[in-house]
Coordinates of C-alpha atoms in Angstrom, one line a residue:
M1 CA 29.6 -9.0 -2.7
R2 CA 26.8 -10.2 -1.2
V3 CA 24.3 -8.5 -3.1
L4 CA 20.5 -8.3 -2.2
V5 CA 18.1 -8.0 -5.6
T6 CA 14.3 -7.9 -4.6
G7 CA 12.2 -8.8 -7.3
S8 CA 14.9 -11.2 -8.4
A9 CA 12.1 -13.8 -10.1
G10 CA 10.8 -11.0 -12.3
F11 CA 11.2 -10.0 -15.9
I12 CA 14.1 -7.2 -15.6
G13 CA 15.1 -8.8 -11.8
G14 CA 16.1 -11.8 -13.2
H15 CA 18.5 -10.9 -15.6
V16 CA 19.8 -9.0 -13.1
A17 CA 20.6 -11.6 -10.8
E18 CA 21.8 -13.8 -13.6
A19 CA 24.7 -10.9 -14.5
L20 CA 25.8 -10.6 -11.2
E21 CA 26.0 -13.9 -10.6
A22 CA 28.5 -14.5 -13.8
A23 CA 30.5 -11.2 -12.4
H24 CA 30.4 -14.0 -9.1
H25 CA 28.7 -11.7 -6.6
D26 CA 26.6 -13.4 -3.7
V27 CA 23.3 -12.9 -4.6
V28 CA 20.5 -13.5 -2.3
G29 CA 17.2 -13.0 -4.1
L30 CA 13.6 -11.8 -2.8
D31 CA 10.8 -12.3 -4.5
L32 CA 7.2 -12.6 -4.1
R33 CA 6.7 -15.9 -6.7
N34 CA 8.4 -17.2 -3.7
G35 CA 6.8 -16.2 -1.2
Q36 CA 8.6 -13.6 -0.4
D37 CA 7.1 -9.6 0.2
V38 CA 9.5 -6.4 0.7
Q39 CA 6.9 -5.4 2.5
D40 CA 6.9 -7.5 5.3
S41 CA 10.3 -7.0 7.7
D42 CA 10.3 -10.2 9.4
V43 CA 11.9 -11.2 5.6
L44 CA 13.9 -8.5 5.2
D45 CA 15.7 -9.2 8.8
A46 CA 16.4 -12.5 7.7
L47 CA 17.7 -11.8 4.0
L48 CA 19.9 -8.4 4.5
P49 CA 22.6 -9.1 7.3
G50 CA 25.6 -9.2 5.9
A51 CA 24.6 -7.8 2.4
D52 CA 26.7 -5.2 0.9
V53 CA 24.2 -3.0 -1.2
V54 CA 20.1 -3.9 -2.1
V55 CA 19.4 -3.8 -5.9
H56 CA 15.8 -2.9 -5.5
Q57 CA 13.9 -4.2 -8.1
A58 CA 10.3 -5.1 -7.2
A59 CA 7.6 -3.4 -8.7
K60 CA 4.4 -3.3 -9.5
V61 CA 4.6 -1.8 -13.6
G62 CA 2.6 -1.1 -16.4
L63 CA 0.4 2.1 -16.9
G64 CA -2.3 0.1 -15.4
V65 CA -6.0 -0.7 -16.2
D66 CA -7.5 2.1 -14.2
V67 CA -8.3 4.2 -10.9
S68 CA -8.2 0.7 -9.3
D69 CA -5.3 0.2 -9.2
L70 CA -3.9 2.9 -7.3
P71 CA -3.5 1.2 -3.8
D72 CA -1.7 -1.1 -4.8
Y73 CA 1.4 1.2 -6.7
A74 CA 1.3 3.0 -3.6
R75 CA 1.7 -0.3 -1.1
V76 CA 3.4 -2.3 -3.3
N77 CA 6.0 0.5 -4.3
V78 CA 5.9 3.2 -2.1
Y79 CA 5.3 1.4 1.1
G80 CA 7.6 -1.6 -0.2
T81 CA 10.3 0.7 -0.6
A82 CA 9.8 2.9 2.7
V83 CA 10.3 -0.2 4.5
L84 CA 12.6 -2.2 2.2
L85 CA 14.7 1.5 3.1
A86 CA 14.0 1.3 7.4
A87 CA 15.1 -2.3 7.2
M88 CA 18.8 -1.5 5.4
A89 CA 19.4 1.6 7.9
R90 CA 18.2 -1.5 10.7
H91 CA 21.2 -3.7 9.3
G92 CA 23.6 -0.8 8.4
I93 CA 23.6 -0.9 4.9
G94 CA 24.2 2.0 3.1
R95 CA 24.0 0.7 -0.8
L96 CA 21.8 1.0 -2.9
V97 CA 20.7 0.3 -6.8
L98 CA 17.1 1.6 -7.1
A99 CA 14.8 1.1 -10.4
S100 CA 13.6 4.1 -11.6
S101 CA 11.8 5.0 -14.9
M102 CA 11.9 7.3 -17.8
V103 CA 8.3 7.7 -16.6
I104 CA 8.9 10.1 -13.8
Y105 CA 9.6 13.0 -16.6
G106 CA 6.1 12.7 -18.3
E107 CA 5.9 14.4 -22.0
G108 CA 9.8 14.5 -23.1
R109 CA 11.6 17.3 -24.1
Y110 CA 10.3 19.9 -26.7
E111 CA 11.7 23.1 -28.3
C112 CA 9.0 25.9 -29.8
A113 CA 10.5 27.8 -32.9
E114 CA 9.5 31.1 -31.1
H115 CA 9.4 29.9 -27.5
G116 CA 12.4 27.6 -26.9
R117 CA 12.6 24.7 -24.3
V118 CA 8.6 23.7 -23.4
R119 CA 7.0 21.9 -21.1
P120 CA 3.7 21.3 -23.0
G121 CA 0.5 20.2 -20.4
P122 CA -1.0 16.8 -20.3
R123 CA -3.3 16.2 -24.1
T124 CA -6.9 16.9 -23.9
V125 CA -9.3 14.7 -24.1
D126 CA -10.9 16.8 -27.5
D127 CA -7.7 16.9 -29.5
L128 CA -7.2 12.6 -28.2
E129 CA -10.5 12.3 -30.1
R130 CA -9.8 14.3 -33.0
G131 CA -6.7 12.3 -33.8
R132 CA -4.5 16.0 -33.2
F133 CA -1.7 13.3 -31.2
E134 CA 1.4 16.1 -30.7
P135 CA 1.2 18.3 -27.8
P136 CA 1.6 22.1 -29.1
C137 CA 3.1 24.7 -27.4
P138 CA 1.8 25.6 -23.8
R139 CA 2.6 29.4 -25.0
C140 CA 1.4 30.0 -28.9
G141 CA -0.3 26.7 -30.1
A142 CA 2.5 25.8 -32.7
P143 CA 3.9 22.6 -33.5
L144 CA 7.0 21.5 -31.2
T145 CA 10.0 19.7 -32.3
S146 CA 11.0 16.5 -29.5
A147 CA 14.5 16.4 -28.2
E148 CA 16.7 14.5 -25.2
I149 CA 15.3 15.0 -22.3
D150 CA 18.5 14.6 -19.7
E151 CA 18.2 13.2 -16.2
D152 CA 18.2 17.1 -14.6
A153 CA 14.6 17.6 -15.9
Q154 CA 11.7 18.8 -14.0
P155 CA 9.6 15.1 -13.2
D156 CA 6.1 15.9 -14.1
P157 CA 4.8 12.3 -13.7
R158 CA 1.6 11.9 -15.6
N159 CA 0.1 8.7 -14.0
A160 CA -0.1 6.6 -11.1
Y161 CA 2.7 4.0 -11.8
A162 CA 5.4 7.4 -12.7
T163 CA 3.9 9.0 -9.4
S164 CA 5.0 6.0 -7.5
K165 CA 8.1 5.3 -9.4
L166 CA 9.2 9.6 -8.5
A167 CA 8.0 8.6 -4.8
Q168 CA 10.3 5.7 -4.7
E169 CA 13.7 8.3 -5.6
H170 CA 12.7 10.8 -3.3
L171 CA 12.1 7.7 -0.4
A172 CA 15.5 6.7 -1.2
A173 CA 17.5 10.5 -1.7
N174 CA 15.5 10.9 2.3
W175 CA 16.9 7.5 3.1
A176 CA 20.2 8.4 1.8
R177 CA 20.3 12.2 3.3
Q178 CA 19.3 10.3 7.0
T179 CA 21.9 7.3 7.0
G180 CA 24.9 8.5 4.7
G181 CA 24.1 6.2 2.1
R182 CA 24.3 5.9 -1.6
V183 CA 22.0 5.6 -4.5
A184 CA 22.3 4.8 -7.7
A185 CA 18.8 5.8 -9.3
L186 CA 18.5 4.1 -12.6
R187 CA 15.5 5.6 -15.2
Y188 CA 15.2 2.8 -17.3
H189 CA 13.4 4.0 -20.9
N190 CA 11.4 0.9 -22.6
V191 CA 12.9 -2.2 -21.0
Y192 CA 12.6 -5.3 -23.5
G193 CA 14.1 -9.0 -24.3
P194 CA 13.4 -12.5 -23.2
R195 CA 11.5 -13.4 -20.4
M196 CA 9.0 -10.7 -20.5
P197 CA 5.8 -11.2 -18.8
R198 CA 2.7 -12.1 -21.5
D199 CA -1.1 -11.7 -22.4
T200 CA -1.4 -8.7 -19.3
P201 CA -2.2 -5.5 -19.4
Y202 CA 0.9 -4.7 -17.0
A203 CA 3.3 -5.8 -19.6
G204 CA 5.3 -2.9 -21.8
V205 CA 4.0 -1.9 -25.1
A206 CA 6.6 -4.5 -27.0
A207 CA 5.1 -7.5 -24.5
I208 CA 1.5 -6.5 -25.4
F209 CA 2.5 -7.2 -29.1
R210 CA 4.1 -10.1 -29.5
S211 CA 1.6 -11.8 -27.5
E212 CA -1.5 -10.7 -30.3
L213 CA 0.9 -12.1 -32.6
E214 CA 1.3 -15.4 -31.1
A215 CA -2.3 -15.3 -30.6
G216 CA -2.4 -14.6 -34.6
R217 CA -3.9 -11.4 -34.3
A218 CA -2.6 -7.6 -35.4
P219 CA -0.6 -5.7 -33.0
K220 CA -2.8 -3.1 -32.3
V221 CA -1.1 0.6 -32.5
F222 CA -2.5 3.0 -30.5
E223 CA -2.5 6.6 -31.5
D224 CA -0.6 6.8 -35.4
G225 CA 2.4 5.1 -33.9
R226 CA 4.6 7.7 -33.7
Q227 CA 5.5 7.8 -30.3
R228 CA 8.8 8.0 -30.1
R229 CA 10.2 6.1 -27.3
D230 CA 13.9 4.7 -26.5
F231 CA 13.9 0.6 -26.4
V232 CA 16.5 -1.1 -24.5
H233 CA 17.2 -4.5 -23.9
V234 CA 17.2 -6.4 -20.4
R235 CA 20.6 -7.6 -20.9
D236 CA 21.6 -3.9 -21.4
V237 CA 19.8 -3.0 -18.3
A238 CA 21.3 -5.8 -16.6
R239 CA 24.7 -4.9 -17.3
A240 CA 23.9 -1.3 -16.4
N241 CA 23.0 -2.5 -13.2
L242 CA 26.3 -4.0 -12.2
A243 CA 28.1 -0.3 -13.0
A244 CA 25.4 0.9 -10.9
M245 CA 26.8 -1.1 -8.3
S246 CA 30.6 0.5 -8.4
A247 CA 29.0 3.8 -8.4
T248 CA 28.0 3.0 -5.0
A249 CA 31.2 2.0 -3.6
P250 CA 32.7 3.7 -0.6
T251 CA 36.2 6.2 -2.2
G252 CA 37.7 6.1 1.7
P253 CA 38.9 9.4 3.9
T254 CA 38.7 11.8 0.6
E255 CA 35.2 10.8 -0.4
P256 CA 33.9 12.6 -2.3
T257 CA 36.0 12.1 -5.4
T258 CA 35.4 14.6 -7.8
V259 CA 36.2 12.7 -11.7
P260 CA 37.8 15.3 -14.0
A261 CA 35.3 15.3 -17.0
A262 CA 38.0 14.2 -19.7
V263 CA 38.3 10.4 -17.6
T264 CA 34.9 9.9 -16.4
A265 CA 34.2 7.4 -19.3
A266 CA 37.5 5.5 -17.7
V267 CA 36.9 6.4 -14.0
P268 CA 33.0 5.8 -13.2
A269 CA 31.9 8.4 -11.3
T270 CA 31.2 7.2 -7.4
V271 CA 28.1 8.8 -5.5
P272 CA 28.8 11.0 -2.7
A273 CA 27.6 9.8 0.6
G274 CA 24.3 11.2 1.7
E275 CA 22.8 11.3 -2.2
L276 CA 21.6 10.1 -4.8
R277 CA 22.4 10.4 -8.3
A278 CA 20.4 9.7 -11.2
W279 CA 20.7 8.3 -15.1
N280 CA 19.0 7.4 -18.2
I281 CA 19.6 3.5 -19.1
A282 CA 18.8 3.7 -22.5
S283 CA 20.1 2.8 -25.9
G284 CA 20.3 6.1 -27.7
T285 CA 18.7 5.3 -30.7
P286 CA 14.7 6.1 -30.8
H287 CA 12.4 4.7 -32.9
T288 CA 8.6 4.7 -32.9
V289 CA 6.0 2.5 -31.2
G290 CA 5.1 1.3 -34.8
D291 CA 8.5 0.5 -35.7
M292 CA 8.8 -2.0 -33.4
A293 CA 5.2 -3.5 -34.0
A294 CA 6.3 -3.7 -37.4
A295 CA 9.9 -4.7 -37.0
L296 CA 7.8 -7.9 -34.8
A297 CA 5.5 -8.4 -37.3
A298 CA 8.1 -8.4 -39.6
E299 CA 9.8 -10.7 -37.6
R300 CA 7.1 -13.9 -37.4
G301 CA 5.8 -13.2 -40.7
G302 CA 2.8 -11.1 -39.7
P303 CA 0.0 -10.2 -39.4
E304 CA 0.7 -6.4 -40.1
P305 CA 0.2 -3.9 -37.6
Q306 CA -3.3 -2.1 -37.4
V307 CA -3.5 1.7 -36.2
T308 CA -6.4 2.0 -34.3
G309 CA -6.0 6.0 -33.4
A310 CA -7.2 4.4 -29.6
Y311 CA -5.5 6.5 -27.2
R312 CA -5.1 6.1 -23.2
L313 CA -4.7 9.3 -21.0
G314 CA -1.5 8.3 -18.9
D315 CA 0.2 8.2 -21.9
V316 CA 2.8 10.9 -23.0
R317 CA 3.5 11.1 -26.7
H318 CA 8.0 11.0 -26.6
I319 CA 10.2 10.2 -24.3
V320 CA 13.3 9.8 -25.7
A321 CA 17.0 9.8 -23.5
S322 CA 19.7 11.4 -23.5
A323 CA 22.3 8.9 -22.9
A324 CA 24.9 10.9 -22.5
R325 CA 25.5 11.0 -18.3
A326 CA 25.2 6.8 -18.1
R327 CA 28.0 6.9 -21.0
T328 CA 30.3 9.4 -19.3
E329 CA 29.9 8.4 -15.6
L330 CA 29.1 4.9 -15.4
G331 CA 31.2 4.3 -18.7
F332 CA 27.5 2.8 -19.8
H333 CA 26.2 2.1 -23.3
A334 CA 23.8 -0.5 -24.8
E335 CA 25.3 -3.5 -27.1
I336 CA 22.7 -4.7 -28.2
G337 CA 21.0 -2.9 -31.5
F338 CA 17.1 -3.1 -32.2
E339 CA 17.1 -5.5 -35.6
A340 CA 19.0 -7.8 -33.2
G341 CA 17.2 -7.1 -30.2
V342 CA 13.7 -7.4 -31.9
K343 CA 14.4 -10.5 -34.3
E344 CA 15.5 -12.7 -30.9
F345 CA 12.7 -11.3 -28.5
A346 CA 10.1 -12.3 -31.1
W347 CA 10.5 -15.7 -30.7
S348 CA 11.6 -15.6 -27.2

């Protein structure tokens, strides 16, 4: 199968391209590092003919530095995706695997003992300055219990990157409805692993911690370090992309095919024509941000993490995935555990 991979020289895109090649697909790469811009229609018109599916990884990532990043997030992630989708329509390519993100959820799922499931609002500067990091119940102010969030949760993006990733999903859904295409949107949780970018504020927290340790400095942990995340290894993410490609495959004249729930683990789901289907891509085993810093420091022999109490307004407190849909519909589950993954990553 001929596959166009955007962002093919990037951290995740590079691993996806390698996994596709190992599975004997014909991979066509597009990456800004090679002078190819997903916003360039001429480049797309040269690379898209003959492609069976597009795996769209190219993006500006991370929380960013300040509001000066807003134009780039809109230009690269939103406009770039729009240009790609228009080109796919011109060339009659009807299958898309989209690298989305858990950031579209905002805060994760929370339960109040009195009011049940609630969605807390953004944390206030006053609370953060006072070290009150846990979001309270928006109805009674009581403490909340965090729980797993599934793909049916209402989006609530709380920073520019999150907004741009949700916009990508909306644009892809528009494209699918108008062209009869199929979209598998993979909502990555906290991806880490070999070849993760170094020394940049746009990298994930694991890369920032590792860069500090490589320089002989203690990793600086924001808030109290108890923020819960799901850290998923990049090679598992690459495998999820292969599974998602199968989910976008047409099923013939009887489409859409409904797969009984009892056998979905054995028979991957198929995205119906004209629709977008989303999956959380996660390890299924949450850890705190402090856990990641401590594990990396221990593997490299210190220095030990420094919990600073600092904060960023665009951050959320807890975001923990339900991995059930990907397991039952894609047959995907993470294979690389936290301990083994961190051990490799610490020195990669």
